[in-house]
mmCIF file of C-alpha atoms in Angstrom:
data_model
loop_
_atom_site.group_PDB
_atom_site.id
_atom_site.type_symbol
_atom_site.label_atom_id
_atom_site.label_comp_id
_atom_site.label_asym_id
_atom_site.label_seq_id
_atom_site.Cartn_x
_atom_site.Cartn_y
_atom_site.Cartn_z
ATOM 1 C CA UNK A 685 -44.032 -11.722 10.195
ATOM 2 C CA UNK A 686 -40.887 -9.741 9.356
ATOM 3 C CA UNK A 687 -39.021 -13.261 8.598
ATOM 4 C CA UNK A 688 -41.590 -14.644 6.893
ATOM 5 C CA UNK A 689 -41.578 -11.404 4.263
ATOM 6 C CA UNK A 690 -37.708 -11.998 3.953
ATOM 7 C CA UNK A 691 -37.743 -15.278 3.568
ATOM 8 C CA UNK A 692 -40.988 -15.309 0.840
ATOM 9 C CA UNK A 693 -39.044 -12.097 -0.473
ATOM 10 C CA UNK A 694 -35.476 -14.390 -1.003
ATOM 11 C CA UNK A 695 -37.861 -17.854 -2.561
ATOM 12 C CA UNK A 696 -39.462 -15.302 -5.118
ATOM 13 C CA UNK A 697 -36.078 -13.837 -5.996
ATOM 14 C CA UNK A 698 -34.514 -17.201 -6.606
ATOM 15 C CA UNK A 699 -37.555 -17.807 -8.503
ATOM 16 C CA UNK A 700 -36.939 -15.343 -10.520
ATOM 17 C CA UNK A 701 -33.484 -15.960 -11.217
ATOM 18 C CA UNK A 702 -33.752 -19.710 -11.933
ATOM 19 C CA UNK A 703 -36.882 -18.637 -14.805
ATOM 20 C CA UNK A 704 -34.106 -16.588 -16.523
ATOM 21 C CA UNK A 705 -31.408 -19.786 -16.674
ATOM 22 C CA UNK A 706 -31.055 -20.947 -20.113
ATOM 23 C CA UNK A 707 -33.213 -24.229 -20.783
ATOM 24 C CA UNK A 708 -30.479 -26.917 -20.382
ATOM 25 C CA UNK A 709 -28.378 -25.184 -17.900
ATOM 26 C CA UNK A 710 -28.131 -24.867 -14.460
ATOM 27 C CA UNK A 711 -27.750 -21.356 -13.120
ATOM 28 C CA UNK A 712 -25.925 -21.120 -8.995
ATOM 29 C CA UNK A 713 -24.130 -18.510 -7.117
ATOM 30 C CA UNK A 714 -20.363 -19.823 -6.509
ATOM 31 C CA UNK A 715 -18.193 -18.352 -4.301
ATOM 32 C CA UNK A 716 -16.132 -17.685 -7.261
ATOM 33 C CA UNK A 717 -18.955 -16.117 -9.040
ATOM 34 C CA UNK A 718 -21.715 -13.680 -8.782
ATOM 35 C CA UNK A 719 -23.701 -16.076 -11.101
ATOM 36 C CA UNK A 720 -22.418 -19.251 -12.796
ATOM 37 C CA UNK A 721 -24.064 -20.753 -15.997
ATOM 38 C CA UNK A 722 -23.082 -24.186 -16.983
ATOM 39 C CA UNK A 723 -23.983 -25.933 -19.711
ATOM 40 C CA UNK A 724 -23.950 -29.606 -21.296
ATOM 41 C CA UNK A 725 -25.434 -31.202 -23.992
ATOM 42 C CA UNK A 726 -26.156 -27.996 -26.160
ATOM 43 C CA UNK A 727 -27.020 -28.054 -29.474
ATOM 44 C CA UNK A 728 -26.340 -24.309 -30.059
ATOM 45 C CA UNK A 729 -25.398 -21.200 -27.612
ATOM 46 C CA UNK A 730 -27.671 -19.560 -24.967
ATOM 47 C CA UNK A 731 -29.362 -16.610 -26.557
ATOM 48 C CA UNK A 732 -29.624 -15.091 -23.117
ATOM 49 C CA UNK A 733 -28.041 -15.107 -19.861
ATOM 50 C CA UNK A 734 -29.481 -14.221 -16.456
ATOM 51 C CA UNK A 735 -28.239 -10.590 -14.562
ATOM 52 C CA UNK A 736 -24.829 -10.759 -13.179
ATOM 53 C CA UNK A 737 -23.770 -13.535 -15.024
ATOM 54 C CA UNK A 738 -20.300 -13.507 -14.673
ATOM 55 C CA UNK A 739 -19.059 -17.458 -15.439
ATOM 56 C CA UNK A 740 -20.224 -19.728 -18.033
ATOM 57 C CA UNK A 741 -18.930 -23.102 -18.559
ATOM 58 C CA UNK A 742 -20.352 -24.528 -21.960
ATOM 59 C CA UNK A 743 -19.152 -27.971 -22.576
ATOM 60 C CA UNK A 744 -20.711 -29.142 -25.261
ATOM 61 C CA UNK A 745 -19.090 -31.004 -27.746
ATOM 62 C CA UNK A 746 -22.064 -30.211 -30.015
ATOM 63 C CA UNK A 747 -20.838 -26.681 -30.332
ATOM 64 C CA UNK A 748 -18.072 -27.426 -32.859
ATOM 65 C CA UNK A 749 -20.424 -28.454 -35.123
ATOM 66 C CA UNK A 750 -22.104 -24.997 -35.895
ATOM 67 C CA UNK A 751 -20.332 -23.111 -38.766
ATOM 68 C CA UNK A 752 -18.233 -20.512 -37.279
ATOM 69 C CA UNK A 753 -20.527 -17.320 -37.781
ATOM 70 C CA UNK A 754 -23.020 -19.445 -35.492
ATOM 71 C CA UNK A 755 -19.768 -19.462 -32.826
ATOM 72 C CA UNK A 756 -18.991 -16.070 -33.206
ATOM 73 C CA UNK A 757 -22.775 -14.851 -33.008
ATOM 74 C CA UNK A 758 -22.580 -17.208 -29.734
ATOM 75 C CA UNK A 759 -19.345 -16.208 -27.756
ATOM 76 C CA UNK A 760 -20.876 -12.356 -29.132
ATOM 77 C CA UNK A 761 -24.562 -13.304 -26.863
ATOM 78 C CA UNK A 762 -22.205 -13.416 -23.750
ATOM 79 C CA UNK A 763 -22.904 -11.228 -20.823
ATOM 80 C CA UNK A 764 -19.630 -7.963 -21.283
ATOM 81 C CA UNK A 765 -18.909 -8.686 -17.762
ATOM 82 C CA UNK A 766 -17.897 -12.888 -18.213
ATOM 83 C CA UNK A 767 -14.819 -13.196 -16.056
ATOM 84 C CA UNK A 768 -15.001 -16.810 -16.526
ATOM 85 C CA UNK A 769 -15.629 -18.444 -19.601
ATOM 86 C CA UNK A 770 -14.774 -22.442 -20.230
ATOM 87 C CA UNK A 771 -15.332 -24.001 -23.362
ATOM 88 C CA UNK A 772 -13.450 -27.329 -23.150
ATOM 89 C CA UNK A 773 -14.613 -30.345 -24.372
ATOM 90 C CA UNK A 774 -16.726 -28.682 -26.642
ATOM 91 C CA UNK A 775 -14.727 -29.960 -30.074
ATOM 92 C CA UNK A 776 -13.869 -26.348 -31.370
ATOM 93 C CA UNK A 777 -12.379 -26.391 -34.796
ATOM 94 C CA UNK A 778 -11.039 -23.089 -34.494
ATOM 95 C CA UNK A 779 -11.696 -19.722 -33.296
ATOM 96 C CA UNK A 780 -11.438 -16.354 -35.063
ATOM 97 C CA UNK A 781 -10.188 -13.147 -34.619
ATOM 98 C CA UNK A 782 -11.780 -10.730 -32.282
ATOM 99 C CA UNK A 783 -14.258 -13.278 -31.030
ATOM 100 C CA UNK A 784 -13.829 -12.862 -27.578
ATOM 101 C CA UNK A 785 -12.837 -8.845 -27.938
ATOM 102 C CA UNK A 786 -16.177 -8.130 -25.838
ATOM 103 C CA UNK A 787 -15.046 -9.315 -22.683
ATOM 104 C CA UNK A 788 -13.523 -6.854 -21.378
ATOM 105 C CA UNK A 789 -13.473 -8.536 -17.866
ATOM 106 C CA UNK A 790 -12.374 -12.006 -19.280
ATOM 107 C CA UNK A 791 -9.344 -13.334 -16.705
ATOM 108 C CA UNK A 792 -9.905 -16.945 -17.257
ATOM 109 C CA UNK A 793 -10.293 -18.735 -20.598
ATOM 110 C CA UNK A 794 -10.223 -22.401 -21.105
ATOM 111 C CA UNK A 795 -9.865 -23.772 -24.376
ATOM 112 C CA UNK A 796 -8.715 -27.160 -23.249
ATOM 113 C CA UNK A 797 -9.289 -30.699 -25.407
ATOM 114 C CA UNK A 798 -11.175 -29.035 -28.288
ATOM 115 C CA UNK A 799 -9.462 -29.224 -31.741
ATOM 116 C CA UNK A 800 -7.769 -26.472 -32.568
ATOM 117 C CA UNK A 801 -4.871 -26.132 -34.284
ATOM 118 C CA UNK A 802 -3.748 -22.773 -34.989
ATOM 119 C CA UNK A 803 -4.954 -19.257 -33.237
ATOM 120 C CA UNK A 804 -5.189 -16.365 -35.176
ATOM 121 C CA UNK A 805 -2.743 -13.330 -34.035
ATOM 122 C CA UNK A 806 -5.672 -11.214 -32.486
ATOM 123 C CA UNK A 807 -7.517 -13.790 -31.350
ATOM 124 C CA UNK A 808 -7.195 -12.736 -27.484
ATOM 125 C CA UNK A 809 -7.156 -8.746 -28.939
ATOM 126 C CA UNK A 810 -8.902 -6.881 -25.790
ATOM 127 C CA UNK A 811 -8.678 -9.265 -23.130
ATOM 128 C CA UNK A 812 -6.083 -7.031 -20.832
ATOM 129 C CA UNK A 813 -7.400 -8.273 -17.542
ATOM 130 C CA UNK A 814 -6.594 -11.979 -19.101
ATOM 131 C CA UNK A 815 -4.761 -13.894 -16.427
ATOM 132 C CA UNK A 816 -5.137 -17.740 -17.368
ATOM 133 C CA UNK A 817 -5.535 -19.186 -20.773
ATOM 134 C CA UNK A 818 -5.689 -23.340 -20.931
ATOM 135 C CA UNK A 819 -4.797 -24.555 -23.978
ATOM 136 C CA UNK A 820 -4.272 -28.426 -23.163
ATOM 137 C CA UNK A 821 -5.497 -31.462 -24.937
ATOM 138 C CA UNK A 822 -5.629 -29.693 -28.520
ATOM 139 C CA UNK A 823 -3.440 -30.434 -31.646
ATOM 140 C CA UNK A 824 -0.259 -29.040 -31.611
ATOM 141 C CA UNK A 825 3.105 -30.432 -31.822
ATOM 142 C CA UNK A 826 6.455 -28.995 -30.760
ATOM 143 C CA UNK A 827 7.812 -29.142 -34.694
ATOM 144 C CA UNK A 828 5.121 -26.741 -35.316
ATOM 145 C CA UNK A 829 5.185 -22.897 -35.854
ATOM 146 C CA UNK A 830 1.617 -22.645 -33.913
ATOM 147 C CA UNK A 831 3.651 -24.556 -30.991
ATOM 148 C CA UNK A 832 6.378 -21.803 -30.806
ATOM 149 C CA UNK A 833 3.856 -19.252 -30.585
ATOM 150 C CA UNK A 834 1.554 -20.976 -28.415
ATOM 151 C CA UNK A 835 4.742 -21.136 -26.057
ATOM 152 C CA UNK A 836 5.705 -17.374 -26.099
ATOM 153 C CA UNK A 837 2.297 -16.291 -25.015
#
């Protein structure tokens, strides 16, 4: 009887956890992460996330075509404690200022193949625990002054 509580106990609670995944996303445990939220095909950002979320990978290339308030008030829906966040592929025109300031716990950012062509000075302002940022696959060119910055990061 005791394993059959535990194990009805464990079903309910994964229940529970997959009615909170965002519609269009698949919510798993990692060993990486507490609680991983991927995303494809969005047409705009989760407005929630499920407890402990602590990675989200939203690859949508539909994402670069809300106007940027609708990207900030996106990235700003994000659980504080996102350690992982990966938004490549998801045609990013550019990103602002401050946008990602909320995560404190941020160590991995990937910005790879989106379109971006310049970063503003504070865009990464707050992110101390930072530890990788991938910035492959968008436009810059060594003969630009976005290059040489890009480079002294």
């Amino acid at each position: 009887m005791d394993v059959a509580f535990r194990l009805w106990t464990l079903a309910a609670f994964v229940a529970a956890d997959a009615a909170k995944c965002p519609k269009g996303c698949q919510c798993i445990r990692t060993e990486d992460c507490r609680q991983l939220v991927e995303c494809r095909k969005l047409s705009a950002f989760p407005a929630e996330y499920p407890d402990g979320t602590d990675c989200v990978f939203l690859q949508s290339s539909a994402l670069g075509k809300l106007p940027p308030s609708d990207i900030r008030e996106g990235l700003g829906m994000l659980p504080s404690a996102t350690k992982w966040l990966d938004l490549a592929k998801a045609k990013l025109g550019e990103i602002g200022e401050g946008w990602f300031e909320h995560l404190p716990e941020l160590r991995v950012l990937n910005l790879e193949f989106n379109q971006l062509k310049a970063i503003p000075a504070f865009a990464f302002r707050g992110l101390t625990k930072l530890k990788v940022l991938w910035l492959t696959g968008n436009h810059y060119q060594r003969d630009e002054m976005e290059y040489k910055k890009m480079k002294a990061l």
